[in-house]
Structure formats: structure tokens, C-alpha cells
Amino acid sequence: MDELGLEDPPPREACGVFGVWAPGEDVAKLAYYGLYALQHRGQESAGIAVSDGSRIMVHKEMGLVAQVFDEPALTALRGHIAVGHCRYSTTGASVWANAQPTFRSTPTTSLALGHNGNLINTRELAALLGPAGQGSGGIAATSDTDVLTALFVSDRVQHSAAGDPSWAPAGVEAAAAVVLPLAKGAYSLVFMDEQTLYAARDPHGFRPLVLGRLKGGWVVASETAALDIVGAAFVREIAPGELVCINGRGVRSRTFAAPQPSGCLFEYVYLARPDTTISGQGVHATRVAVGRRLAAEHPADADLVIPVPESGTPAAIGFAEASGIPFGQGLVKNPYVGRTFIQPSQTIRERGIKLKLNPLRDAIAGRRLVVVDDSIVRGNTQRALVAMLREAGAAEVHVRVASPPVTWPCFYGIDFATRAELIAGRLSPTEICASIGADSLGYVSLEGLTEASGLPASRLCRACFDGQYPVPVAADDRGKHLLDGLSVGS
Ligand code: SF4
């Protein structure tokens, strides 16, 4: 169920992160606009932490970025370093306590941290803290993100980082260099102590993270689109296995683990903004190329190509271009659906898909349609969509999908569903076509999608399509949303 109680939520991205180091700038407002640009990556909670060099202040709340912050809240956050976060919970634990940035304070240091991704060995890491989060503020950690935050300020870990327990704490950077190689799974992190902004990306680089230059400062963000919006110039991607530290002494970088790049292929399909660039290639252009490929692999005899807005639009453009079938709008989307916290009444819930999409009857009636969608997860949306289009008078409905069948769950930060809930985990494409009531159904091939990304398969994670997990997940855990029994996902 999504926020409206509808039964087939789209894949949920598990967070956007943003960090800025910029003396003399209003860093809270820069973080606000950065998060505003990343709102699509997480719409359940938002938060910003700011440091003035000696003290960190955090403001976080449930809701959209624009609901969480107003002018007085941002004005109160004074300083020259900020980290921001917007979140989806991947476990349903959508509560304030899990909003980020997480914050931990000890007598020697404080830390605020934002995480995009999912760890798969949280229990193992939590054990490093000792009983009840010893040496990390004394509070037991409750999520994968909180465990990392606690470890980075833990006296135990900092002592071991220094190699001598009697030595003075070695600091967050040394602790991070010890802890990060031990963390398994997906993490793009932006964090700060009182004086330094840090950014780190797991050795596989599952989730994106980029570095940008501001006049007089630096920015790190989940997507290049967030750099554009705050006026920062793209410098480079944070490399898989890299830890970057930014403070008054400049930008330093260290490699904490050998890179084994496996960037998320699904970022190209749905997750990233179309105006974002990944590995030098625009996401919009990639999606258009996938649409062209789809037309070549699964042609259709039809009168009109329509997208399922908005994420199906670029692929529909590509399909129309390659097939010569005219492109048009056939569905109108309410852009605000899914962004309310008001529970729908039963009468409203029964309206189902019409809360999200409404057909343009004049455009559809009597036409043979190609309907292009970005992906099929459970299949409920497409079933309702096909029925709605037929009801609106469509003569034929040919569904084309700009990704291969999603057959496996994601353990690296995206909440699709369990394998049992994934329609392609149970049914063949022919059976899915019958199940959703379409005249024909075609998915782009995994090779086609991979080629369109411009990256070789060896540098991508494609696990939700082929079950090949770059970081192995125990067979017993593959049917679960929740790993380790701890709240995960950020
Ligand atoms: S399993 Fe799929 S969604 Fe998850 S990181 Fe890999 S490609 Fe992305």
C-alpha cells in the first residue's frame, strides 16, 4: 500500500543525501534547495544538520522538504557546514526516530549523518559497539544508519583505529576508515563532525554520489541535478570505496576499499531524475534510447504511443521515434498523488488508479494504443490501467515496458516487494500479459537496457533482473524485506 492506501506503490527509492561546506554562505538554505531537488528520492521525512564549527544543530521531521522547513527553521540553522537528507523507509518504519540526519554526541565529538542505501550486516556492525552502544553516547542503535553513526563516534572504534587503546581518540576520519571496509551492502553517506564534511561511497557504488564546486565551497549530492539547482559545478563522481573529507584545509580523498563498481541499473529506469547525469550520460537520453530499443525488440501495429506519465515518457518518445507511430498524451497524472499523509476514505480508495491517472478519452477512443511504462512490479497498476483505457474506448492496448521483468527483490536500498509479490517472480511474460489483460506485452531485454546505459554489465548491479547479487545475500534472506531483524533502509 502506498500513502494513499493504493495497492501497488511504485518502487521506492530509499533516500537523497546532500552536503555542503561553504563559509560565508547560508548553508541551511543551500541544503534545503538541494533536498528540494532530491525530493523524488524520499518523501516521508526530511532533515538538515548544520555546524558552526563548534556545535551541530539538527532539524528533522516527517513530511516533505517544504513541509518540514519554513523560514524561521532555516534561519535558526546557522553555520558553514550542512548535511541534509530526505527519506523513504524501506521497512514501513516511517517514524520520526528513523528520520535523518541521525545524530550522536560523545564528550569528545558529535556527528550528523545521512545515508542512502541499505546495509546487509547491521548486526555484525552493531556488535562492534559493545553492550548498549558503549562509547558512542550510550544509546543502543536501532537502524543500520544509526549503527554507522554510533560507530564513527565510538571511543572503542576510535581507539582501535589509533592502534592503541590508551591513545587519545583518533577522530571520525580514522574511525570511518576502520568501519567502512567492514560495512556490507549499499551506502552513499554524507556526514559531518563539528569541523569537517565527509562523503563516502561503498566499494560497489550501488547508489550515486557526486562532488560539486561552489564559489568558495563544496557540495556533495545524490544526483547532479541537485548540484545544478544550487549553482554548483559538477566536479566528479565520488568513487566506489572512496572517503572524501572537506574542511578549512581543503579536500582530501582516501580509498578505504578496492573499488568493485556495480552501479544500480534501476537508477536509469526509474529512480534518478531525467536531468541527472550518471557516468557521463544523461538519464533522459538513456531512457529515450531504451524506448528505441524496445520498439526494435517488440514492434506493435498501432495508431498512437502514449506514456504512463511521468517516468514512461522518455521511453515512449524513443518508441515513437523508432517505430514511426505518433506520440501523444493519453493519460493525465495528478502530480501531487502519493504526497499526502491524509489516509483516504474507503470511497476514495475504491477510485483506485483514477486518483493517480485519468484517461484523455478524446485521444484514446477507437485507437490502437502502445502504452509505455518504466517497469512492472506487482502488476496491479498495469491491470487497472489497461481496464481503464479499454473503458475509455481504446480499440487495442499493447503494453511496452522500458525495463526487463523485475524478478528479484533489491537488498541495496530500493523497496520493490518480496519475490512472492513480484509478478515476474511468479509468471512468464505471456502469463503476465493475460493477467493484466493487454493485447500484447513486451519488455526490453536486459542486454538492451544495459547497452543503453553506456556501461558494461560488469560495472552494473542488475540483481533485480537477473538475481546476481554483487554482495551476496543469504538464500534464507532473499524472501524478506527485513534483514537482521533490525530496522534497515534509509
Ligand atoms: S537490485 Fe536492482 S534496484 Fe537494487 S541496486 Fe541492484 S539494480 Fe538497483
PDB file of N, CA and C in Angstrom, residues 50-140:
ATOM      1  N   VAL A  50      23.307  21.435  10.757  1.00  0.00           N
ATOM      2  CA  VAL A  50      24.259  22.495  10.422  1.00  0.00           C
ATOM      3  C   VAL A  50      25.276  22.624  11.557  1.00  0.00           C
ATOM      4  N   SER A  51      26.546  22.831  11.202  1.00  0.00           N
ATOM      5  CA  SER A  51      27.581  23.084  12.209  1.00  0.00           C
ATOM      6  C   SER A  51      28.182  24.464  11.996  1.00  0.00           C
ATOM      7  N   ASP A  52      28.432  25.144  13.111  1.00  0.00           N
ATOM      8  CA  ASP A  52      29.102  26.455  13.023  1.00  0.00           C
ATOM      9  C   ASP A  52      30.580  26.335  13.398  1.00  0.00           C
ATOM     10  N   GLY A  53      31.068  25.117  13.458  1.00  0.00           N
ATOM     11  CA  GLY A  53      32.476  24.897  13.803  1.00  0.00           C
ATOM     12  C   GLY A  53      32.651  24.388  15.219  1.00  0.00           C
ATOM     13  N   SER A  54      31.657  24.647  16.083  1.00  0.00           N
ATOM     14  CA  SER A  54      31.785  24.142  17.451  1.00  0.00           C
ATOM     15  C   SER A  54      30.536  23.402  17.918  1.00  0.00           C
ATOM     16  N   ARG A  55      29.426  23.554  17.198  1.00  0.00           N
ATOM     17  CA  ARG A  55      28.179  22.943  17.651  1.00  0.00           C
ATOM     18  C   ARG A  55      27.341  22.528  16.439  1.00  0.00           C
ATOM     19  N   ILE A  56      26.703  21.358  16.552  1.00  0.00           N
ATOM     20  CA  ILE A  56      25.835  20.889  15.469  1.00  0.00           C
ATOM     21  C   ILE A  56      24.385  21.012  15.907  1.00  0.00           C
ATOM     22  N   MET A  57      23.572  21.593  15.041  1.00  0.00           N
ATOM     23  CA  MET A  57      22.130  21.655  15.300  1.00  0.00           C
ATOM     24  C   MET A  57      21.402  20.850  14.229  1.00  0.00           C
ATOM     25  N   VAL A  58      20.365  20.109  14.627  1.00  0.00           N
ATOM     26  CA  VAL A  58      19.626  19.259  13.682  1.00  0.00           C
ATOM     27  C   VAL A  58      18.151  19.640  13.717  1.00  0.00           C
ATOM     28  N   HIS A  59      17.551  19.738  12.550  1.00  0.00           N
ATOM     29  CA  HIS A  59      16.097  19.906  12.449  1.00  0.00           C
ATOM     30  C   HIS A  59      15.595  18.842  11.483  1.00  0.00           C
ATOM     31  N   LYS A  60      14.727  17.961  11.971  1.00  0.00           N
ATOM     32  CA  LYS A  60      14.169  16.938  11.077  1.00  0.00           C
ATOM     33  C   LYS A  60      12.741  16.637  11.497  1.00  0.00           C
ATOM     34  N   GLU A  61      11.965  16.201  10.531  1.00  0.00           N
ATOM     35  CA  GLU A  61      10.538  15.990  10.790  1.00  0.00           C
ATOM     36  C   GLU A  61       9.968  15.078   9.719  1.00  0.00           C
ATOM     37  N   MET A  62       8.830  14.479  10.017  1.00  0.00           N
ATOM     38  CA  MET A  62       8.125  13.708   8.995  1.00  0.00           C
ATOM     39  C   MET A  62       7.538  14.686   7.976  1.00  0.00           C
ATOM     40  N   GLY A  63       7.509  14.277   6.710  1.00  0.00           N
ATOM     41  CA  GLY A  63       6.875  15.115   5.696  1.00  0.00           C
ATOM     42  C   GLY A  63       7.821  15.497   4.574  1.00  0.00           C
ATOM     43  N   LEU A  64       7.281  16.261   3.638  1.00  0.00           N
ATOM     44  CA  LEU A  64       8.060  16.736   2.501  1.00  0.00           C
ATOM     45  C   LEU A  64       8.996  17.856   2.939  1.00  0.00           C
ATOM     46  N   VAL A  65      10.033  18.082   2.156  1.00  0.00           N
ATOM     47  CA  VAL A  65      11.013  19.115   2.481  1.00  0.00           C
ATOM     48  C   VAL A  65      10.311  20.453   2.747  1.00  0.00           C
ATOM     49  N   ALA A  66       9.358  20.807   1.878  1.00  0.00           N
ATOM     50  CA  ALA A  66       8.678  22.100   2.016  1.00  0.00           C
ATOM     51  C   ALA A  66       7.736  22.133   3.223  1.00  0.00           C
ATOM     52  N   GLN A  67       7.342  20.963   3.716  1.00  0.00           N
ATOM     53  CA  GLN A  67       6.502  20.929   4.919  1.00  0.00           C
ATOM     54  C   GLN A  67       7.355  20.977   6.186  1.00  0.00           C
ATOM     55  N   VAL A  68       8.542  20.400   6.108  1.00  0.00           N
ATOM     56  CA  VAL A  68       9.393  20.282   7.296  1.00  0.00           C
ATOM     57  C   VAL A  68      10.071  21.619   7.632  1.00  0.00           C
ATOM     58  N   PHE A  69      10.422  22.392   6.604  1.00  0.00           N
ATOM     59  CA  PHE A  69      11.185  23.617   6.830  1.00  0.00           C
ATOM     60  C   PHE A  69      10.389  24.850   6.450  1.00  0.00           C
ATOM     61  N   ASP A  70      10.479  25.857   7.317  1.00  0.00           N
ATOM     62  CA  ASP A  70       9.986  27.182   6.950  1.00  0.00           C
ATOM     63  C   ASP A  70      11.132  28.169   7.205  1.00  0.00           C
ATOM     64  N   GLU A  71      10.890  29.412   6.909  1.00  0.00           N
ATOM     65  CA  GLU A  71      11.954  30.421   7.014  1.00  0.00           C
ATOM     66  C   GLU A  71      12.571  30.464   8.420  1.00  0.00           C
ATOM     67  N   PRO A  72      11.760  30.520   9.499  1.00  0.00           N
ATOM     68  CA  PRO A  72      12.371  30.566  10.840  1.00  0.00           C
ATOM     69  C   PRO A  72      13.214  29.330  11.146  1.00  0.00           C
ATOM     70  N   ALA A  73      12.749  28.157  10.713  1.00  0.00           N
ATOM     71  CA  ALA A  73      13.514  26.925  10.989  1.00  0.00           C
ATOM     72  C   ALA A  73      14.870  26.980  10.304  1.00  0.00           C
ATOM     73  N   LEU A  74      14.899  27.469   9.067  1.00  0.00           N
ATOM     74  CA  LEU A  74      16.170  27.535   8.329  1.00  0.00           C
ATOM     75  C   LEU A  74      17.071  28.628   8.901  1.00  0.00           C
ATOM     76  N   THR A  75      16.467  29.737   9.305  1.00  0.00           N
ATOM     77  CA  THR A  75      17.258  30.845   9.858  1.00  0.00           C
ATOM     78  C   THR A  75      17.954  30.417  11.147  1.00  0.00           C
ATOM     79  N   ALA A  76      17.308  29.521  11.901  1.00  0.00           N
ATOM     80  CA  ALA A  76      17.891  29.076  13.172  1.00  0.00           C
ATOM     81  C   ALA A  76      19.099  28.175  12.960  1.00  0.00           C
ATOM     82  N   LEU A  77      19.221  27.626  11.754  1.00  0.00           N
ATOM     83  CA  LEU A  77      20.342  26.708  11.479  1.00  0.00           C
ATOM     84  C   LEU A  77      21.515  27.508  10.915  1.00  0.00           C
ATOM     85  N   ARG A  78      22.370  27.978  11.803  1.00  0.00           N
ATOM     86  CA  ARG A  78      23.473  28.844  11.367  1.00  0.00           C
ATOM     87  C   ARG A  78      24.802  28.094  11.392  1.00  0.00           C
ATOM     88  N   GLY A  79      25.611  28.329  10.391  1.00  0.00           N
ATOM     89  CA  GLY A  79      26.919  27.679  10.360  1.00  0.00           C
ATOM     90  C   GLY A  79      27.485  27.675   8.963  1.00  0.00           C
ATOM     91  N   HIS A  80      28.539  26.883   8.755  1.00  0.00           N
ATOM     92  CA  HIS A  80      29.147  26.840   7.423  1.00  0.00           C
ATOM     93  C   HIS A  80      29.226  25.421   6.847  1.00  0.00           C
ATOM     94  N   ILE A  81      28.736  24.423   7.620  1.00  0.00           N
ATOM     95  CA  ILE A  81      28.676  23.057   7.088  1.00  0.00           C
ATOM     96  C   ILE A  81      27.256  22.548   7.290  1.00  0.00           C
ATOM     97  N   ALA A  82      26.726  21.853   6.293  1.00  0.00           N
ATOM     98  CA  ALA A  82      25.380  21.286   6.449  1.00  0.00           C
ATOM     99  C   ALA A  82      25.315  19.919   5.797  1.00  0.00           C
ATOM    100  N   VAL A  83      24.540  19.030   6.387  1.00  0.00           N
ATOM    101  CA  VAL A  83      24.158  17.794   5.695  1.00  0.00           C
ATOM    102  C   VAL A  83      22.638  17.694   5.723  1.00  0.00           C
ATOM    103  N   GLY A  84      22.085  17.209   4.622  1.00  0.00           N
ATOM    104  CA  GLY A  84      20.631  17.098   4.514  1.00  0.00           C
ATOM    105  C   GLY A  84      20.243  15.726   4.001  1.00  0.00           C
ATOM    106  N   HIS A  85      18.998  15.368   4.269  1.00  0.00           N
ATOM    107  CA  HIS A  85      18.549  14.022   3.934  1.00  0.00           C
ATOM    108  C   HIS A  85      17.049  14.022   3.714  1.00  0.00           C
ATOM    109  N   CYS A  86      16.574  13.313   2.697  1.00  0.00           N
ATOM    110  CA  CYS A  86      15.145  13.051   2.583  1.00  0.00           C
ATOM    111  C   CYS A  86      14.984  11.542   2.437  1.00  0.00           C
ATOM    112  N   ARG A  87      13.963  11.014   3.034  1.00  0.00           N
ATOM    113  CA  ARG A  87      13.927   9.567   3.281  1.00  0.00           C
ATOM    114  C   ARG A  87      12.623   8.886   2.909  1.00  0.00           C
ATOM    115  N   TYR A  88      12.789   7.670   2.403  1.00  0.00           N
ATOM    116  CA  TYR A  88      11.726   6.671   2.389  1.00  0.00           C
ATOM    117  C   TYR A  88      12.162   5.597   3.353  1.00  0.00           C
ATOM    118  N   SER A  89      11.291   5.060   4.133  1.00  0.00           N
ATOM    119  CA  SER A  89      11.679   3.898   4.925  1.00  0.00           C
ATOM    120  C   SER A  89      11.430   2.681   4.047  1.00  0.00           C
ATOM    121  N   THR A  90      12.359   1.723   4.060  1.00  0.00           N
ATOM    122  CA  THR A  90      12.141   0.531   3.242  1.00  0.00           C
ATOM    123  C   THR A  90      11.473  -0.569   4.059  1.00  0.00           C
ATOM    124  N   THR A  91      11.216  -0.323   5.313  1.00  0.00           N
ATOM    125  CA  THR A  91      10.627  -1.360   6.160  1.00  0.00           C
ATOM    126  C   THR A  91       9.242  -1.004   6.661  1.00  0.00           C
ATOM    127  N   GLY A  92       8.755   0.155   6.329  1.00  0.00           N
ATOM    128  CA  GLY A  92       7.466   0.592   6.853  1.00  0.00           C
ATOM    129  C   GLY A  92       7.631   1.340   8.162  1.00  0.00           C
ATOM    130  N   ALA A  93       8.856   1.346   8.716  1.00  0.00           N
ATOM    131  CA  ALA A  93       9.072   2.042   9.977  1.00  0.00           C
ATOM    132  C   ALA A  93       9.235   3.528   9.712  1.00  0.00           C
ATOM    133  N   SER A  94       8.123   4.128   9.292  1.00  0.00           N
ATOM    134  CA  SER A  94       8.164   5.524   8.917  1.00  0.00           C
ATOM    135  C   SER A  94       7.857   6.377  10.138  1.00  0.00           C
ATOM    136  N   VAL A  95       8.841   6.496  11.010  1.00  0.00           N
ATOM    137  CA  VAL A  95       8.630   7.234  12.252  1.00  0.00           C
ATOM    138  C   VAL A  95       9.736   8.258  12.437  1.00  0.00           C
ATOM    139  N   TRP A  96       9.464   9.244  13.303  1.00  0.00           N
ATOM    140  CA  TRP A  96      10.401  10.341  13.480  1.00  0.00           C
ATOM    141  C   TRP A  96      11.783   9.828  13.858  1.00  0.00           C
ATOM    142  N   ALA A  97      11.810   8.817  14.755  1.00  0.00           N
ATOM    143  CA  ALA A  97      13.100   8.328  15.256  1.00  0.00           C
ATOM    144  C   ALA A  97      14.010   7.859  14.126  1.00  0.00           C
ATOM    145  N   ASN A  98      13.421   7.458  12.995  1.00  0.00           N
ATOM    146  CA  ASN A  98      14.241   6.987  11.879  1.00  0.00           C
ATOM    147  C   ASN A  98      14.495   8.076  10.840  1.00  0.00           C
ATOM    148  N   ALA A  99      13.989   9.274  11.094  1.00  0.00           N
ATOM    149  CA  ALA A  99      14.287  10.384  10.177  1.00  0.00           C
ATOM    150  C   ALA A  99      15.775  10.706  10.288  1.00  0.00           C
ATOM    151  N   GLN A 100      16.308  11.275   9.232  1.00  0.00           N
ATOM    152  CA  GLN A 100      17.734  11.608   9.233  1.00  0.00           C
ATOM    153  C   GLN A 100      17.932  13.083   8.885  1.00  0.00           C
ATOM    154  N   PRO A 101      19.107  13.644   9.134  1.00  0.00           N
ATOM    155  CA  PRO A 101      20.330  13.026   9.592  1.00  0.00           C
ATOM    156  C   PRO A 101      20.216  12.451  11.008  1.00  0.00           C
ATOM    157  N   THR A 102      20.862  11.294  11.227  1.00  0.00           N
ATOM    158  CA  THR A 102      20.992  10.769  12.580  1.00  0.00           C
ATOM    159  C   THR A 102      22.039  11.610  13.301  1.00  0.00           C
ATOM    160  N   PHE A 103      21.970  11.631  14.619  1.00  0.00           N
ATOM    161  CA  PHE A 103      22.892  12.468  15.388  1.00  0.00           C
ATOM    162  C   PHE A 103      23.393  11.704  16.597  1.00  0.00           C
ATOM    163  N   ARG A 104      24.693  11.761  16.820  1.00  0.00           N
ATOM    164  CA  ARG A 104      25.295  11.144  18.011  1.00  0.00           C
ATOM    165  C   ARG A 104      26.321  12.114  18.584  1.00  0.00           C
ATOM    166  N   SER A 105      26.380  12.139  19.909  1.00  0.00           N
ATOM    167  CA  SER A 105      27.313  13.043  20.556  1.00  0.00           C
ATOM    168  C   SER A 105      28.013  12.315  21.697  1.00  0.00           C
ATOM    169  N   THR A 106      29.325  12.494  21.812  1.00  0.00           N
ATOM    170  CA  THR A 106      30.081  11.964  22.953  1.00  0.00           C
ATOM    171  C   THR A 106      30.795  13.162  23.573  1.00  0.00           C
ATOM    172  N   PRO A 107      31.472  12.976  24.692  1.00  0.00           N
ATOM    173  CA  PRO A 107      32.199  14.118  25.282  1.00  0.00           C
ATOM    174  C   PRO A 107      33.244  14.696  24.335  1.00  0.00           C
ATOM    175  N   THR A 108      33.702  13.905  23.366  1.00  0.00           N
ATOM    176  CA  THR A 108      34.780  14.409  22.509  1.00  0.00           C
ATOM    177  C   THR A 108      34.345  14.857  21.116  1.00  0.00           C
ATOM    178  N   THR A 109      33.228  14.338  20.639  1.00  0.00           N
ATOM    179  CA  THR A 109      32.831  14.720  19.276  1.00  0.00           C
ATOM    180  C   THR A 109      31.330  14.509  19.052  1.00  0.00           C
ATOM    181  N   SER A 110      30.825  15.175  18.037  1.00  0.00           N
ATOM    182  CA  SER A 110      29.422  14.985  17.631  1.00  0.00           C
ATOM    183  C   SER A 110      29.403  14.668  16.149  1.00  0.00           C
ATOM    184  N   LEU A 111      28.360  13.987  15.729  1.00  0.00           N
ATOM    185  CA  LEU A 111      28.295  13.588  14.324  1.00  0.00           C
ATOM    186  C   LEU A 111      26.853  13.592  13.844  1.00  0.00           C
ATOM    187  N   ALA A 112      26.631  14.116  12.637  1.00  0.00           N
ATOM    188  CA  ALA A 112      25.313  14.034  11.989  1.00  0.00           C
ATOM    189  C   ALA A 112      25.530  13.319  10.670  1.00  0.00           C
ATOM    190  N   LEU A 113      24.638  12.391  10.325  1.00  0.00           N
ATOM    191  CA  LEU A 113      24.885  11.536   9.159  1.00  0.00           C
ATOM    192  C   LEU A 113      23.605  11.273   8.366  1.00  0.00           C
ATOM    193  N   GLY A 114      23.741  11.331   7.033  1.00  0.00           N
ATOM    194  CA  GLY A 114      22.662  10.956   6.131  1.00  0.00           C
ATOM    195  C   GLY A 114      23.114   9.800   5.267  1.00  0.00           C
ATOM    196  N   HIS A 115      22.228   8.833   5.048  1.00  0.00           N
ATOM    197  CA  HIS A 115      22.600   7.583   4.375  1.00  0.00           C
ATOM    198  C   HIS A 115      21.600   7.273   3.270  1.00  0.00           C
ATOM    199  N   ASN A 116      22.095   6.961   2.102  1.00  0.00           N
ATOM    200  CA  ASN A 116      21.272   6.419   1.032  1.00  0.00           C
ATOM    201  C   ASN A 116      21.776   5.012   0.760  1.00  0.00           C
ATOM    202  N   GLY A 117      20.915   4.029   0.974  1.00  0.00           N
ATOM    203  CA  GLY A 117      21.312   2.647   0.744  1.00  0.00           C
ATOM    204  C   GLY A 117      20.769   1.731   1.817  1.00  0.00           C
ATOM    205  N   ASN A 118      21.334   0.561   1.916  1.00  0.00           N
ATOM    206  CA  ASN A 118      20.876  -0.468   2.849  1.00  0.00           C
ATOM    207  C   ASN A 118      22.072  -1.342   3.211  1.00  0.00           C
ATOM    208  N   LEU A 119      22.345  -1.484   4.481  1.00  0.00           N
ATOM    209  CA  LEU A 119      23.418  -2.406   4.884  1.00  0.00           C
ATOM    210  C   LEU A 119      22.830  -3.794   5.069  1.00  0.00           C
ATOM    211  N   ILE A 120      23.653  -4.806   4.816  1.00  0.00           N
ATOM    212  CA  ILE A 120      23.129  -6.161   4.999  1.00  0.00           C
ATOM    213  C   ILE A 120      23.846  -6.902   6.123  1.00  0.00           C
ATOM    214  N   ASN A 121      24.708  -6.220   6.875  1.00  0.00           N
ATOM    215  CA  ASN A 121      25.338  -6.865   8.042  1.00  0.00           C
ATOM    216  C   ASN A 121      25.258  -5.959   9.269  1.00  0.00           C
ATOM    217  N   THR A 122      24.080  -5.403   9.484  1.00  0.00           N
ATOM    218  CA  THR A 122      23.908  -4.444  10.571  1.00  0.00           C
ATOM    219  C   THR A 122      24.212  -5.064  11.943  1.00  0.00           C
ATOM    220  N   ARG A 123      23.770  -6.301  12.143  1.00  0.00           N
ATOM    221  CA  ARG A 123      24.004  -6.928  13.454  1.00  0.00           C
ATOM    222  C   ARG A 123      25.487  -7.088  13.764  1.00  0.00           C
ATOM    223  N   GLU A 124      26.213  -7.525  12.722  1.00  0.00           N
ATOM    224  CA  GLU A 124      27.659  -7.687  12.880  1.00  0.00           C
ATOM    225  C   GLU A 124      28.308  -6.365  13.291  1.00  0.00           C
ATOM    226  N   LEU A 125      27.899  -5.302  12.619  1.00  0.00           N
ATOM    227  CA  LEU A 125      28.465  -3.986  12.916  1.00  0.00           C
ATOM    228  C   LEU A 125      28.058  -3.508  14.302  1.00  0.00           C
ATOM    229  N   ALA A 126      26.790  -3.763  14.654  1.00  0.00           N
ATOM    230  CA  ALA A 126      26.301  -3.315  15.962  1.00  0.00           C
ATOM    231  C   ALA A 126      27.107  -3.977  17.081  1.00  0.00           C
ATOM    232  N   ALA A 127      27.568  -5.210  16.844  1.00  0.00           N
ATOM    233  CA  ALA A 127      28.337  -5.923  17.874  1.00  0.00           C
ATOM    234  C   ALA A 127      29.640  -5.188  18.191  1.00  0.00           C
ATOM    235  N   LEU A 128      30.165  -4.430  17.220  1.00  0.00           N
ATOM    236  CA  LEU A 128      31.409  -3.695  17.458  1.00  0.00           C
ATOM    237  C   LEU A 128      31.239  -2.612  18.506  1.00  0.00           C
ATOM    238  N   LEU A 129      30.000  -2.178  18.700  1.00  0.00           N
ATOM    239  CA  LEU A 129      29.750  -1.098  19.650  1.00  0.00           C
ATOM    240  C   LEU A 129      29.852  -1.575  21.100  1.00  0.00           C
ATOM    241  N   GLY A 130      29.742  -2.873  21.294  1.00  0.00           N
ATOM    242  CA  GLY A 130      29.708  -3.376  22.662  1.00  0.00           C
ATOM    243  C   GLY A 130      28.324  -3.208  23.233  1.00  0.00           C
ATOM    244  N   PRO A 131      28.154  -3.591  24.509  1.00  0.00           N
ATOM    245  CA  PRO A 131      26.827  -3.546  25.122  1.00  0.00           C
ATOM    246  C   PRO A 131      26.275  -2.128  25.144  1.00  0.00           C
ATOM    247  N   ALA A 132      25.001  -2.033  24.757  1.00  0.00           N
ATOM    248  CA  ALA A 132      24.255  -0.760  24.829  1.00  0.00           C
ATOM    249  C   ALA A 132      24.989   0.410  24.195  1.00  0.00           C
ATOM    250  N   GLY A 133      25.621   0.136  23.075  1.00  0.00           N
ATOM    251  CA  GLY A 133      26.235   1.246  22.341  1.00  0.00           C
ATOM    252  C   GLY A 133      27.365   1.906  23.103  1.00  0.00           C
ATOM    253  N   GLN A 134      28.063   1.102  23.921  1.00  0.00           N
ATOM    254  CA  GLN A 134      29.150   1.607  24.752  1.00  0.00           C
ATOM    255  C   GLN A 134      30.076   2.553  23.983  1.00  0.00           C
ATOM    256  N   GLY A 135      30.407   3.661  24.590  1.00  0.00           N
ATOM    257  CA  GLY A 135      31.387   4.566  23.995  1.00  0.00           C
ATOM    258  C   GLY A 135      30.883   5.334  22.797  1.00  0.00           C
ATOM    259  N   SER A 136      29.563   5.335  22.582  1.00  0.00           N
ATOM    260  CA  SER A 136      29.053   6.067  21.421  1.00  0.00           C
ATOM    261  C   SER A 136      27.843   6.897  21.836  1.00  0.00           C
ATOM    262  N   GLY A 137      27.839   7.309  23.079  1.00  0.00           N
ATOM    263  CA  GLY A 137      26.722   8.098  23.567  1.00  0.00           C
ATOM    264  C   GLY A 137      25.795   7.261  24.427  1.00  0.00           C
ATOM    265  N   GLY A 138      26.100   5.954  24.543  1.00  0.00           N
ATOM    266  CA  GLY A 138      25.378   5.105  25.488  1.00  0.00           C
ATOM    267  C   GLY A 138      23.973   4.722  25.081  1.00  0.00           C
ATOM    268  N   ILE A 139      23.557   5.030  23.852  1.00  0.00           N
ATOM    269  CA  ILE A 139      22.203   4.670  23.430  1.00  0.00           C
ATOM    270  C   ILE A 139      22.300   3.550  22.406  1.00  0.00           C
ATOM    271  N   ALA A 140      21.519   2.492  22.600  1.00  0.00           N
ATOM    272  CA  ALA A 140      21.566   1.378  21.653  1.00  0.00           C
ATOM    273  C   ALA A 140      21.124   1.850  20.278  1.00  0.00           C
TER     274      ALA A 140
END
